[in-house]
Short mmCIF file of C-alpha atoms in Angstrom, two decimals:
data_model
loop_
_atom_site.label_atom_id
_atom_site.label_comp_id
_atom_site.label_asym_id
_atom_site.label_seq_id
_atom_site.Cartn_x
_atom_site.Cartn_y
_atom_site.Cartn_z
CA UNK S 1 -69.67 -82.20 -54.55
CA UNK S 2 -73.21 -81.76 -55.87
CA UNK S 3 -72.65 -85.70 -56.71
CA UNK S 4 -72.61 -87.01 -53.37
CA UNK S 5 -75.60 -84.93 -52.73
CA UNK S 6 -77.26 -86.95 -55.25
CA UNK S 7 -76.18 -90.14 -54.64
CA UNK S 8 -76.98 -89.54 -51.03
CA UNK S 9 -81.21 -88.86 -52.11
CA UNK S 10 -81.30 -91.49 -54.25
CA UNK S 11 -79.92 -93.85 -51.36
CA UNK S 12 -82.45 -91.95 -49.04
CA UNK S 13 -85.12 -92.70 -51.49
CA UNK S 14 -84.46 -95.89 -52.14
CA UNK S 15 -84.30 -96.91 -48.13
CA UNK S 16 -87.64 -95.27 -47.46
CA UNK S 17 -89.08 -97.30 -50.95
CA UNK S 18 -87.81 -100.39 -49.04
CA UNK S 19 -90.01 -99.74 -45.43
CA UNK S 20 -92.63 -98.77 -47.38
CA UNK S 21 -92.55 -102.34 -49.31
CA UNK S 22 -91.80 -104.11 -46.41
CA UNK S 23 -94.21 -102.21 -44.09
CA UNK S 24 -96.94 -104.24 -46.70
CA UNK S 25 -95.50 -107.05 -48.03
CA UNK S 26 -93.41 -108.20 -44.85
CA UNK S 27 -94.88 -110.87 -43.84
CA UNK S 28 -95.55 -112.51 -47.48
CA UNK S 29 -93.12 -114.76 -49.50
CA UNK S 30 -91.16 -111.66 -50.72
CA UNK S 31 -90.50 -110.79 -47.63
CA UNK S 32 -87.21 -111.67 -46.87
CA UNK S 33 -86.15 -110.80 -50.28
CA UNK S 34 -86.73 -107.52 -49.94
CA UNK S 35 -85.16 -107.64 -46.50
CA UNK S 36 -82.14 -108.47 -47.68
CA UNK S 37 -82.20 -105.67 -50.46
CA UNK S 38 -83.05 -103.32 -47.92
CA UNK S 39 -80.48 -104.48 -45.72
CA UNK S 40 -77.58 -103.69 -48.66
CA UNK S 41 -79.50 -100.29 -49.02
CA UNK S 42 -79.14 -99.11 -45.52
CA UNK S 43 -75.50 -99.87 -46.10
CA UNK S 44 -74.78 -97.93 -48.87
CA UNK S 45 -76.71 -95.07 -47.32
CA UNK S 46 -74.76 -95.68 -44.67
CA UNK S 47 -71.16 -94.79 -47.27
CA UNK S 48 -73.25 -91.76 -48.55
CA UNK S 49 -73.91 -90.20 -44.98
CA UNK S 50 -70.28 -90.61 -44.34
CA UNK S 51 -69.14 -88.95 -47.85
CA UNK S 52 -71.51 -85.63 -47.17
CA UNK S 53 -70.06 -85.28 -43.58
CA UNK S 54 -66.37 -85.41 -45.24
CA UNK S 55 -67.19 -83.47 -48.02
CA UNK S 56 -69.28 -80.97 -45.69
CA UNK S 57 -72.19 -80.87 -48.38
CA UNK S 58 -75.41 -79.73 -47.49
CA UNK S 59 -78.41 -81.89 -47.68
CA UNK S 60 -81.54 -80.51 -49.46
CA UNK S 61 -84.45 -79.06 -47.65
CA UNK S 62 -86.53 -81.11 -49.35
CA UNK S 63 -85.51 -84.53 -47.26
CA UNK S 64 -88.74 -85.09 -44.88
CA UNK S 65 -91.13 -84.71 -48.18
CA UNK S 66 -88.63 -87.50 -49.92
CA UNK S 67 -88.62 -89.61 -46.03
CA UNK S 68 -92.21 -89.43 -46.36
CA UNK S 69 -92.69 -89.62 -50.59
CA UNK S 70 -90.53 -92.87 -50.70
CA UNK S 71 -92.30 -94.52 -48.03
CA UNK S 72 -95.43 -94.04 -50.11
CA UNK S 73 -94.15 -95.10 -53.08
CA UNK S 74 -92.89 -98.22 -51.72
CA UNK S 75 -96.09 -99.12 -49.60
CA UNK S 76 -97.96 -97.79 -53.03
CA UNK S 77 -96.72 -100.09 -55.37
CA UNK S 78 -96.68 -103.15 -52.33
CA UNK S 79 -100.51 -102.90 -52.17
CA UNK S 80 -100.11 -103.34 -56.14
CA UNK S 81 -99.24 -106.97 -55.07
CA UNK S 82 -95.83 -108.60 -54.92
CA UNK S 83 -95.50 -108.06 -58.87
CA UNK S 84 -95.89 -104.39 -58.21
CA UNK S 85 -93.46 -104.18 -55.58
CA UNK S 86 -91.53 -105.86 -57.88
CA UNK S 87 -91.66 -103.24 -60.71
CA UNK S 88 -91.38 -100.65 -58.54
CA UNK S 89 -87.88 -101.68 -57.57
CA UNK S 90 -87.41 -102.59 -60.95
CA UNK S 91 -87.65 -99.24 -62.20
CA UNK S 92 -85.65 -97.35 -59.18
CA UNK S 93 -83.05 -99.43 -59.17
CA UNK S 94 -82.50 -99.14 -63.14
CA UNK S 95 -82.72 -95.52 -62.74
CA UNK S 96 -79.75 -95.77 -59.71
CA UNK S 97 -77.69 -97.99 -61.94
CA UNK S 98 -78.11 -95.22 -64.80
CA UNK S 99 -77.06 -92.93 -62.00
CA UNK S 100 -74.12 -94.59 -60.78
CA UNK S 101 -72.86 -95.79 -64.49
CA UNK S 102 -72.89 -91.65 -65.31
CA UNK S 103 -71.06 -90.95 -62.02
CA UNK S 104 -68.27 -93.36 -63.31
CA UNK S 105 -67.82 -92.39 -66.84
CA UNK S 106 -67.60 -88.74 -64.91
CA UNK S 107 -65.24 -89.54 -62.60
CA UNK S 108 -62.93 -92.05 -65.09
CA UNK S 109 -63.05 -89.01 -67.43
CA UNK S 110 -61.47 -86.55 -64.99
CA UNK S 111 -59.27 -88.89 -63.18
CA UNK S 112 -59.35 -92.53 -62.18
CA UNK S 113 -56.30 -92.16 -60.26
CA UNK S 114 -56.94 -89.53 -57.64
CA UNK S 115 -60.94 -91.54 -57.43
CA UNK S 116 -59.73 -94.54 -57.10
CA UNK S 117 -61.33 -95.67 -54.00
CA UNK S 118 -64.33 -93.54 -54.75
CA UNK S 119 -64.59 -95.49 -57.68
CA UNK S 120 -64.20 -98.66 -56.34
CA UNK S 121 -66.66 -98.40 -53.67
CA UNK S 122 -69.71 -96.88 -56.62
CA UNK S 123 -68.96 -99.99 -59.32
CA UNK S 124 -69.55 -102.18 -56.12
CA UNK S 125 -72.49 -100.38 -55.41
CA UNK S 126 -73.79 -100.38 -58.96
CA UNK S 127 -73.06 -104.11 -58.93
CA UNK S 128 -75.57 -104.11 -55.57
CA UNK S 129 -78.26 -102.27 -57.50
CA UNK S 130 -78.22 -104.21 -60.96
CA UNK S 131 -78.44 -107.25 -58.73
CA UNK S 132 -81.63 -105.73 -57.06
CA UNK S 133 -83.00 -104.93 -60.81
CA UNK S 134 -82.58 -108.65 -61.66
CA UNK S 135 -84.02 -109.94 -58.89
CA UNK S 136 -86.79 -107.91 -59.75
CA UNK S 137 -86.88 -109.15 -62.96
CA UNK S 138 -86.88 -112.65 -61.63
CA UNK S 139 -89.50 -112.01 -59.76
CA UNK S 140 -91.88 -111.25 -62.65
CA UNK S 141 -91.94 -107.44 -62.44
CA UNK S 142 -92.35 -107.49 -65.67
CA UNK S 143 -96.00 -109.25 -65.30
CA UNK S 144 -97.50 -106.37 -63.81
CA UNK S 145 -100.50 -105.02 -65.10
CA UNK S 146 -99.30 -101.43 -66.93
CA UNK S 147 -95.92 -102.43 -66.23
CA UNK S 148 -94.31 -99.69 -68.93
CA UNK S 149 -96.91 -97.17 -67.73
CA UNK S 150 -95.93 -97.77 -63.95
CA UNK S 151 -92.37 -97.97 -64.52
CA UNK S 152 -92.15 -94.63 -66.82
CA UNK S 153 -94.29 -92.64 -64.03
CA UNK S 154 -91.91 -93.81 -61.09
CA UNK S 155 -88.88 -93.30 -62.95
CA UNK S 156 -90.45 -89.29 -63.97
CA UNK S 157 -91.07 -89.10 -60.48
CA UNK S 158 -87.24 -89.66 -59.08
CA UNK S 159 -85.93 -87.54 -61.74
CA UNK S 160 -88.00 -84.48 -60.94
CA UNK S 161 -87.33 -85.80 -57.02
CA UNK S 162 -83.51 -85.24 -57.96
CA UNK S 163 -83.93 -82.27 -60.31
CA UNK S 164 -85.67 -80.09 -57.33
CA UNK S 165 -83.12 -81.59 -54.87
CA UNK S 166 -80.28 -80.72 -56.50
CA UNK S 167 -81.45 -77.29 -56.87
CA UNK S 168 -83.04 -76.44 -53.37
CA UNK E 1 -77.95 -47.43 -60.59
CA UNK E 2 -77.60 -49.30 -57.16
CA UNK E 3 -80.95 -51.67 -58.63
CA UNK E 4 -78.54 -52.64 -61.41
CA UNK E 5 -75.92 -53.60 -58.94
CA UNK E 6 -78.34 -55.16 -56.78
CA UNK E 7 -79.53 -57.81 -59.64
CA UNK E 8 -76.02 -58.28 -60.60
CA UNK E 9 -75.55 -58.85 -57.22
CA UNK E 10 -78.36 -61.74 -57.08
CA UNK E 11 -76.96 -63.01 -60.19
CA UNK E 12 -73.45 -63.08 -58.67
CA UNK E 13 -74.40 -64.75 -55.70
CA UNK E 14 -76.30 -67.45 -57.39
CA UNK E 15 -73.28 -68.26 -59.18
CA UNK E 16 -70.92 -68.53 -56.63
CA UNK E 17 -73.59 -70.78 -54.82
CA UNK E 18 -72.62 -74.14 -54.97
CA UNK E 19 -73.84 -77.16 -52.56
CA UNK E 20 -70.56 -77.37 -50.55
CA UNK E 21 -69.91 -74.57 -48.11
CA UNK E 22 -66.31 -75.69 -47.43
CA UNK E 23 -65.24 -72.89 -49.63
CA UNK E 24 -63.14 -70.12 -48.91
CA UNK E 25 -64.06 -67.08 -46.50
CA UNK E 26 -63.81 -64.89 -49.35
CA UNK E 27 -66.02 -66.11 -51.77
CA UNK E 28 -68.02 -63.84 -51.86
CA UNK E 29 -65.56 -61.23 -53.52
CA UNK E 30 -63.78 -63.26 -55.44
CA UNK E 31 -66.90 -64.83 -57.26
CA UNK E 32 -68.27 -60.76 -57.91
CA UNK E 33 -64.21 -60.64 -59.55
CA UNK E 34 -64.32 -64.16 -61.46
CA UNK E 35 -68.23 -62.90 -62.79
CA UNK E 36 -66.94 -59.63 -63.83
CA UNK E 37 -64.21 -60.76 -65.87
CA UNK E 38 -65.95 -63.02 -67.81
CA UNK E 39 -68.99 -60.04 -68.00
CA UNK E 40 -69.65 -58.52 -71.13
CA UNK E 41 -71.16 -55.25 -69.85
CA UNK E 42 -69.08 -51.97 -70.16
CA UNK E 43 -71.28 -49.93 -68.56
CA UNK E 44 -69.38 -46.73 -67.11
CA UNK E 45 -69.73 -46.32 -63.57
CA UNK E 46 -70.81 -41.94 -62.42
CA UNK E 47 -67.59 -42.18 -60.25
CA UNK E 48 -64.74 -43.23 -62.58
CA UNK E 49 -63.77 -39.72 -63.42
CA UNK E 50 -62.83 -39.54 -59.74
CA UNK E 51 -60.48 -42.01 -59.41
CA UNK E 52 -58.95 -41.93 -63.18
CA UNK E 53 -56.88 -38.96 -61.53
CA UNK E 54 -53.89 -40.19 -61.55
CA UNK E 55 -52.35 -43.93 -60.26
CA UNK E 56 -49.06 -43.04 -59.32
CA UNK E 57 -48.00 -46.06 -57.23
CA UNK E 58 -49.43 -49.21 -58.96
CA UNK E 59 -47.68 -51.04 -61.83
CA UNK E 60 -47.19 -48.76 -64.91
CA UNK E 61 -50.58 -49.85 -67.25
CA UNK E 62 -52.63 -50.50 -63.99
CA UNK E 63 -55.97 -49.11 -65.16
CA UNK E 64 -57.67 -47.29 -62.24
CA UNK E 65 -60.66 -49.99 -60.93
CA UNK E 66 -63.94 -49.47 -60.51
CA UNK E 67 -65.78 -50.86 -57.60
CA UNK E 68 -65.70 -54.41 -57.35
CA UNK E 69 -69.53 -54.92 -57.60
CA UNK E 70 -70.09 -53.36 -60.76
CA UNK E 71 -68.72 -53.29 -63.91
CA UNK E 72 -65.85 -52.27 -65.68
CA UNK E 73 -64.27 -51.69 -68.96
CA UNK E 74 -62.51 -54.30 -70.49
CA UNK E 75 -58.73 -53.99 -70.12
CA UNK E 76 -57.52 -52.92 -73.50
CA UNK E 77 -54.45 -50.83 -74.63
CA UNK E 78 -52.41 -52.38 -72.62
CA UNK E 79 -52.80 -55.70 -74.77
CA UNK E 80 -53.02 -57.65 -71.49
CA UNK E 81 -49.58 -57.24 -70.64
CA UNK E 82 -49.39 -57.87 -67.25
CA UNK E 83 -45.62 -58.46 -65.41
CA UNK E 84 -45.14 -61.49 -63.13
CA UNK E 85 -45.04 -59.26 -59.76
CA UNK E 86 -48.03 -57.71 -61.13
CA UNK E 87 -50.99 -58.33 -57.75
CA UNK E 88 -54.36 -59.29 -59.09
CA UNK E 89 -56.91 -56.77 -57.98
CA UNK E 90 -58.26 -58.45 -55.35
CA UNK E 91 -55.12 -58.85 -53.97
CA UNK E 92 -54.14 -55.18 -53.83
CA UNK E 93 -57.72 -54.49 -52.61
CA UNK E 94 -57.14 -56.97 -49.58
CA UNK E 95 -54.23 -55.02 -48.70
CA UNK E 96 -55.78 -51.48 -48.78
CA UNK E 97 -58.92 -52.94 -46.66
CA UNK E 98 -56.65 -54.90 -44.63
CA UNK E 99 -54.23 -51.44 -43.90
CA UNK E 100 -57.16 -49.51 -43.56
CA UNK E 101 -59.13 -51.47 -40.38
CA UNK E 102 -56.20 -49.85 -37.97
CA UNK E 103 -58.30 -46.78 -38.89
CA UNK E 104 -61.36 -47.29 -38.51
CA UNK E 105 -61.63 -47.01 -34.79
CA UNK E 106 -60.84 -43.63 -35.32
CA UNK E 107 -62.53 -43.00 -38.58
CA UNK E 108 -65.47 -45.47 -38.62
CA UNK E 109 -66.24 -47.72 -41.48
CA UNK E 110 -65.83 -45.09 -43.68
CA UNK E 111 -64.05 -43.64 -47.54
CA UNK E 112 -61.58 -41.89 -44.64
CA UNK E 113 -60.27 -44.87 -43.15
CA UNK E 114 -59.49 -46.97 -46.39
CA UNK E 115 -57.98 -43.59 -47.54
CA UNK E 116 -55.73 -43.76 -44.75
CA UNK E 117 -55.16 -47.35 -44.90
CA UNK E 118 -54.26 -46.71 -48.33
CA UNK E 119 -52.00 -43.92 -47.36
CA UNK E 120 -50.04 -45.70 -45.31
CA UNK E 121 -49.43 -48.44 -48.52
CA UNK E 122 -47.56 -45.44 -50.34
CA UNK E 123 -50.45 -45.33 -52.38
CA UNK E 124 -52.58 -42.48 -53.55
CA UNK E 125 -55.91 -41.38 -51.48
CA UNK E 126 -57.81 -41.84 -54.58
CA UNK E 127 -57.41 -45.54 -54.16
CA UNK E 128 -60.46 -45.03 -51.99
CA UNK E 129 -62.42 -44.70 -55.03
CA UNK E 130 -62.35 -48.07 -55.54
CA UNK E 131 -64.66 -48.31 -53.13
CA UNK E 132 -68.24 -47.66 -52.18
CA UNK E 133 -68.15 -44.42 -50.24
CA UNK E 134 -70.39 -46.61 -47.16
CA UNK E 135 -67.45 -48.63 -46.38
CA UNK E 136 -69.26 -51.84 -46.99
CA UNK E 137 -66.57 -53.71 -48.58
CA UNK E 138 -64.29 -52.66 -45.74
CA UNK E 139 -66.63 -54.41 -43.62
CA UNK E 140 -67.44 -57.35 -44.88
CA UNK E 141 -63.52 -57.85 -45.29
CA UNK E 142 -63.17 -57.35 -42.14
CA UNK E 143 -66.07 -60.36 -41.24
CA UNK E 144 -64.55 -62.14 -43.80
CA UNK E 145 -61.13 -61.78 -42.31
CA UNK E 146 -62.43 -62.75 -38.53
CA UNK E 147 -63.97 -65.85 -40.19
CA UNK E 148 -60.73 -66.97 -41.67
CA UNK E 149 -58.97 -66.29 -38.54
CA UNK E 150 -62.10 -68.34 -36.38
CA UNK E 151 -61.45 -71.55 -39.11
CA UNK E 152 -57.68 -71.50 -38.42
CA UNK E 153 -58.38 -71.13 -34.78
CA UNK E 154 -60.66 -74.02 -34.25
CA UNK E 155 -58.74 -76.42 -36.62
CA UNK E 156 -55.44 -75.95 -34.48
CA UNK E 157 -57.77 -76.93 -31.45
CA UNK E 158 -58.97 -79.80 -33.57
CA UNK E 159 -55.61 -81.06 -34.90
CA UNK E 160 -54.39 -80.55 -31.34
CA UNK E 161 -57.65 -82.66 -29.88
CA UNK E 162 -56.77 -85.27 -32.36
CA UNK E 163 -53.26 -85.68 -31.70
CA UNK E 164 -54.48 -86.06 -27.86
CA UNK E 165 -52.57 -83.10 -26.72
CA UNK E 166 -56.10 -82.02 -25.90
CA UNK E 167 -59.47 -82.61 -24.22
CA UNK E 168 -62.30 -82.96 -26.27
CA UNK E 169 -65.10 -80.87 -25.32
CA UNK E 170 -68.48 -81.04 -24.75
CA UNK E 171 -70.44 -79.56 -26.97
CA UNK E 172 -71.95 -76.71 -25.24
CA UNK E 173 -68.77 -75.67 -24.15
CA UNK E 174 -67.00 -75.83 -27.27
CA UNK E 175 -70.14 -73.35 -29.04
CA UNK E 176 -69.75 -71.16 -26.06
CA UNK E 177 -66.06 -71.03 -26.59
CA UNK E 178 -66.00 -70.55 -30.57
CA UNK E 179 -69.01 -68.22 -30.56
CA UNK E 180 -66.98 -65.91 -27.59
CA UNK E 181 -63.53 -66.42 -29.71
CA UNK E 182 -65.43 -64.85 -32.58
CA UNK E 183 -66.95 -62.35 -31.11
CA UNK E 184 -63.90 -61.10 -29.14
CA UNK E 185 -62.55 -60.32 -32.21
CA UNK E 186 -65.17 -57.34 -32.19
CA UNK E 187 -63.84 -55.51 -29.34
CA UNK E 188 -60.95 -53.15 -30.99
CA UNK E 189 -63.97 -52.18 -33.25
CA UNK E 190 -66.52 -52.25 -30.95
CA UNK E 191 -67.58 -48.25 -30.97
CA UNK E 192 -68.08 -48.09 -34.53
CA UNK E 193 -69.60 -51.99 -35.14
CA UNK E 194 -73.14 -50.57 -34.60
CA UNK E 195 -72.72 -48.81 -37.57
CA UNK E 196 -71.69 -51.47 -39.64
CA UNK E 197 -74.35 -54.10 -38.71
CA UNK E 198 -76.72 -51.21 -40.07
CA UNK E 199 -74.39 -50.98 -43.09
CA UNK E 200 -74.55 -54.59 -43.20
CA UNK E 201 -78.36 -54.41 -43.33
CA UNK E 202 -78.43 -52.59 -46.61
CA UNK E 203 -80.14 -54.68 -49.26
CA UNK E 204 -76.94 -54.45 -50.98
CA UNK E 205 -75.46 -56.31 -48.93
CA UNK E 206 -77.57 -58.91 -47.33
CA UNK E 207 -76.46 -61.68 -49.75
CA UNK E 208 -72.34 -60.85 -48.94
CA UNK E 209 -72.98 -60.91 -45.57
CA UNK E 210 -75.98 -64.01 -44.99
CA UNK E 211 -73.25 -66.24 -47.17
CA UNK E 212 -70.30 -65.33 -44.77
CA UNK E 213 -72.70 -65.74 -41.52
CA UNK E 214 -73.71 -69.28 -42.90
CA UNK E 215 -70.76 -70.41 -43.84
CA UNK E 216 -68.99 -69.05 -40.22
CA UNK E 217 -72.17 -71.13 -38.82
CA UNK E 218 -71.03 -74.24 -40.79
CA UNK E 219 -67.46 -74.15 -39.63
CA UNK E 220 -68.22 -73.86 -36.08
CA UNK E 221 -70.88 -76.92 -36.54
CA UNK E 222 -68.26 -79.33 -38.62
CA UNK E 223 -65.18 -78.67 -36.07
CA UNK E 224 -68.07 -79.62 -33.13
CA UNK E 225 -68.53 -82.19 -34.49
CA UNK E 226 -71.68 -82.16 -36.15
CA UNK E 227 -72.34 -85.35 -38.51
CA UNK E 228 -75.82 -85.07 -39.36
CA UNK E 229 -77.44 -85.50 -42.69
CA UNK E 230 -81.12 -85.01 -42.27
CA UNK E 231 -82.70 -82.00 -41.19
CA UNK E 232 -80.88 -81.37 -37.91
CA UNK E 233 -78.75 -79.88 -40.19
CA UNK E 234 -80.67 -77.05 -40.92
CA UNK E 235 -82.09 -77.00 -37.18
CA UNK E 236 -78.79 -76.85 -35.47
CA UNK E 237 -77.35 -73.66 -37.81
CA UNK E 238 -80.49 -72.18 -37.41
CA UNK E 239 -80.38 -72.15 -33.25
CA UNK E 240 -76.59 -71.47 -33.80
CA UNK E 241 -77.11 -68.22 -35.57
CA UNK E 242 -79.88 -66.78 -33.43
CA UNK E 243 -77.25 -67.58 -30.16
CA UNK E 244 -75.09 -65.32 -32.37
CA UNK E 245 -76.89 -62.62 -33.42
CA UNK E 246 -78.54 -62.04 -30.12
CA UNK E 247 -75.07 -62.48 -28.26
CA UNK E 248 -73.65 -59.99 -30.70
CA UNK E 249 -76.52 -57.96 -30.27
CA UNK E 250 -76.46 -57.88 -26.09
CA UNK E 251 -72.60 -57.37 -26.61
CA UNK E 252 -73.30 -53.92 -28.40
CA UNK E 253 -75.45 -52.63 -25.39
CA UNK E 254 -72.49 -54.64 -22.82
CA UNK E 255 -70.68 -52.22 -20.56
CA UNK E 256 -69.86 -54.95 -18.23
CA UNK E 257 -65.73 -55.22 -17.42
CA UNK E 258 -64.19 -57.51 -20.42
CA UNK E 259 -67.91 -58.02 -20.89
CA UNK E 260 -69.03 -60.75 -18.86
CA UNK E 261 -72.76 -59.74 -19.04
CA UNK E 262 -72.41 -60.79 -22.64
CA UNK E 263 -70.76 -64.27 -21.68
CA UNK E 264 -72.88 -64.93 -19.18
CA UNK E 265 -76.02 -64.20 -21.56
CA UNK E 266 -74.10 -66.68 -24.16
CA UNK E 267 -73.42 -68.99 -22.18
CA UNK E 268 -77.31 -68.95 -21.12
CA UNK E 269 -78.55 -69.03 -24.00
CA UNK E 270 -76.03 -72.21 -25.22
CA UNK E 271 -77.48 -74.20 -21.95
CA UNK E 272 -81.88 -73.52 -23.57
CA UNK E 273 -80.23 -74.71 -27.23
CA UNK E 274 -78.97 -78.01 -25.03
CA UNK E 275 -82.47 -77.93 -23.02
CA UNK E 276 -84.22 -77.84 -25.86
CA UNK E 277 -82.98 -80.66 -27.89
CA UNK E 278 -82.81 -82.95 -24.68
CA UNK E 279 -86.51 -82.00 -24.54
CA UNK E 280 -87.29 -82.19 -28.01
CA UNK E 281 -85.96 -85.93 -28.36
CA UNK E 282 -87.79 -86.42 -24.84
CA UNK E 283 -90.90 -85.63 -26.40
CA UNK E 284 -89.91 -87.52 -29.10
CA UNK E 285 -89.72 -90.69 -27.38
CA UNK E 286 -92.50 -90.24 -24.91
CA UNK E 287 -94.49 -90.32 -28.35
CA UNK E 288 -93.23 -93.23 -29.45
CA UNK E 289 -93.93 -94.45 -26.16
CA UNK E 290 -97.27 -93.29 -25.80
CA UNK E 291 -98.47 -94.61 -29.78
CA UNK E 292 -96.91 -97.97 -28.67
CA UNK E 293 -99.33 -97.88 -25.82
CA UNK E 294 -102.23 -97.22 -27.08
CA UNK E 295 -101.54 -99.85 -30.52
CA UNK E 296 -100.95 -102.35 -27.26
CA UNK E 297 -104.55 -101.46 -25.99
CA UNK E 298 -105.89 -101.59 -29.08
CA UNK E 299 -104.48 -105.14 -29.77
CA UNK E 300 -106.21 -105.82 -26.76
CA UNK E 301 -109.20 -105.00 -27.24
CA UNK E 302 -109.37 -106.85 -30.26
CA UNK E 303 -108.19 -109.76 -29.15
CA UNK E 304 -111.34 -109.15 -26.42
CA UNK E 305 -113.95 -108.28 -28.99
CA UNK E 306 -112.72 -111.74 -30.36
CA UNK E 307 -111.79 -109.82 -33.60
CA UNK E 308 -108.45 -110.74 -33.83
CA UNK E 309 -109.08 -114.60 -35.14
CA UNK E 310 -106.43 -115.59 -37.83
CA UNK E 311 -108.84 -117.18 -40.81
#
């Protein structure tokens, strides 16, 4: 399914955004914030690693560029300050819940019954992620210096991430 | 003419492509069938005078086929009547190609052998017609047929591993054994399989026959075991098919009793693939090990140079 392929870059993504953040902003007061966030995105990539072995999907060639692309983009926006760390997570993590709300309607349109567990498992995960995105918000993302023009580019950049995954 | 069917071909396989390979062995075929029924072309093919002889056998309204690759006219006159017991097309094509293999050790991969195979079905020789003249969708049934057979095989293994009737294996063993199960299955045909790894070759074919090699590759990596999801992935089925193809190749040139030159030379080639990982994560670690060291000295010096003061 071409979905957990997806959902499995995005969660790759977002893991590597996290080191990156963390790799500069560690030791400062968001630190353990974005530990913990971190922590709940290893786990879910954890789920997705497990759903592409089952459903024997191939992962794209393009995985060490996005290892090494999110890692940038999360030590990027960290030297930004803690506000840009901040909006950058802001903006991923709205994008994921986009993601994840779309996989839903898909899968409740064809048949809640039979995904029932799959289902279960992304509306906790989307839960996870809108959490994330209000922390963010909490944590005056929104104060960033060319916060819309920052968000817009990150957000352009994980969709053409995701368009060239999903086709190579 | 065969450019045409080559870019239908490209367009055929792109279509069929989709992200997960745990999709049937015959894919291949039955996407070129699904695409052509829903193809608008009607261009005639040169040889479908040949075989609109005459049809005796089939279902009365069978229109004589065309090859499977290309296209064909759309079935009308018959108003798409079609009986219950009526077998698709593929279906009666799998039976030809599947009568026809007893043949080919005699006959090679060739028009002769499905002509025979199809003789032997009660039907008419000019059921041949159906196919290319090269024999190229006799062989890639055949592959396709050893690949089903190599899926069943290792998933009884696995069911009977998991129900602890069974030892698991290592993995080096259980490549060596899947890759020699496989290959075994060449040895009725073995004279004439020289000739159809050329065939095989032909541009033609390449896509037919890379999508059935990968997706044999895949199967044999998922019942090992394989859970990777980064780009081992692609390293592993890349190691895997070069142990294959240069097995296969050595077991061509094998004249070795029940060819144990060829098993030998597997099962040394199975043992570098081990070596070589083992080494590669060696290196990888004495890396790791080395860039820790030298970060250490660095600290160190630092901390001598008296640069290292917290302000």
């Amino acid at each position: 399914k071409p979905q957990v392929h997806t959902a499995f870059i995005r969660g790759v993504g977002a893991n590597r955004i996290y080191a990156g953040q963390m790799a500069v902003l560690g030791r400062s007061s968001v630190g353990p914030i974005i530990q913990q966030m971190w922590n709940q995105e290893k786990d879910h990539l954890k789920k997705f690693s497990e759903l592409m072995v089952a459903y024997r999907v191939r992962p794209t060639v393009l995985l060490p560029f996005w290892n090494v692309a999110g890692f940038v983009l999360g030590a990027g926006s960290a030297l930004l300050g803690k506000k840009g760390a901040m909006a950058c997570t802001v903006a991923v993590e709205e994008s994921i819940s986009e993601h994840y709300n779309n996989q839903i309607r898909t899968l409740v349109e064809e048949d809640p019954e039979i995904y029932k567990e799959l289902l279960q498992v992304i509306k906790q995960f989307r839960d996870d992620e809108r959490e994330h995105h209000d922390i963010g918000i909490e944590h005056d993302a929104e104060a960033t210096p060319a916060y819309s023009v920052l968000k817009t580019a990150i957000q352009l950049g994980c969709k053409a991430a995701i368009f060239l995954s999903e086709r190579i | 003419m065969a450019a045409a069917g080559g870019l239908r071909r490209g367009r055929l396989w792109r279509g069929a492509r989709v992200r997960c390979q745990h999709c049937p062995p015959l894919r291949a075929l039955q996407a070129s069938t699904v695409l052509r029924r829903v193809s608008d072309e009607h261009k005639k093919e040169p040889f479908t005078s040949s075989s609109q002889q005459h049809f005796d056998s089939p279902p009365a309204g069978h229109q004589p086929e065309q090859e499977p690759q290309g296209p064909r006219p759309s079935y009308t006159g018959q108003g798409g009547q079609e009986s219950e017991d009526y077998e698709s097309e593929e279906q009666l094509q799998h039976r030809i190609l599947t009568a026809a293999l007893e043949f080919v050790p005699e006959h090679g991969w060739t028009a002769e052998a499905i002509a025979e195979g199809a003789k032997t079905l009660g039907l008419s020789v000019a059921a041949a017609g159906m196919f290319h003249s090269d024999g190229s969708e006799l062989i890639l049934h055949f592959v396709s047929e050893c690949n089903a057979k190599l899926s069943k095989q290792l998933e009884k293994e696995q069911k009977l591993v998991q129900l602890g009737e069974a030892e698991k294996k290592p993995i080096d063993e259980f490549l060596r054994d899947a890759v020699e199960a496989r290959l075994r299955m060449l040895i009725p045909y073995i004279e004439k399989w020289p000739q159809a790894l050329s065939i095989l070759l032909l541009p033609r074919n390449i896509p037919s026959g890379l999508t059935l090699l990968t997706s044999m590759i895949d199967d044999i990596w998922h019942y090992a075991g394989d859970q990777s999801t980064d780009f081992n992935w692609y390293t592993r089925r890349a190691v895997l098919t070069g142990i294959y193809n240069t097995t296969e190749l050595v077991m061509m040139q094998d004249s070795s009793p029940d060819f144990e030159d060829t098993w030998r030379f597997l099962e040394n080639r199975v043992a570098d693939a081990m070596t070589m990982s083992n080494t590669a994560s060696q290196v990888q670690s004495t890396g790791e090990a080395v860039v820790q060291g030298l970060m250490g000295a660095a600290v160190t010096i630092k901390n001598l140079a008296g640069l290292n003061q917290r302000r």
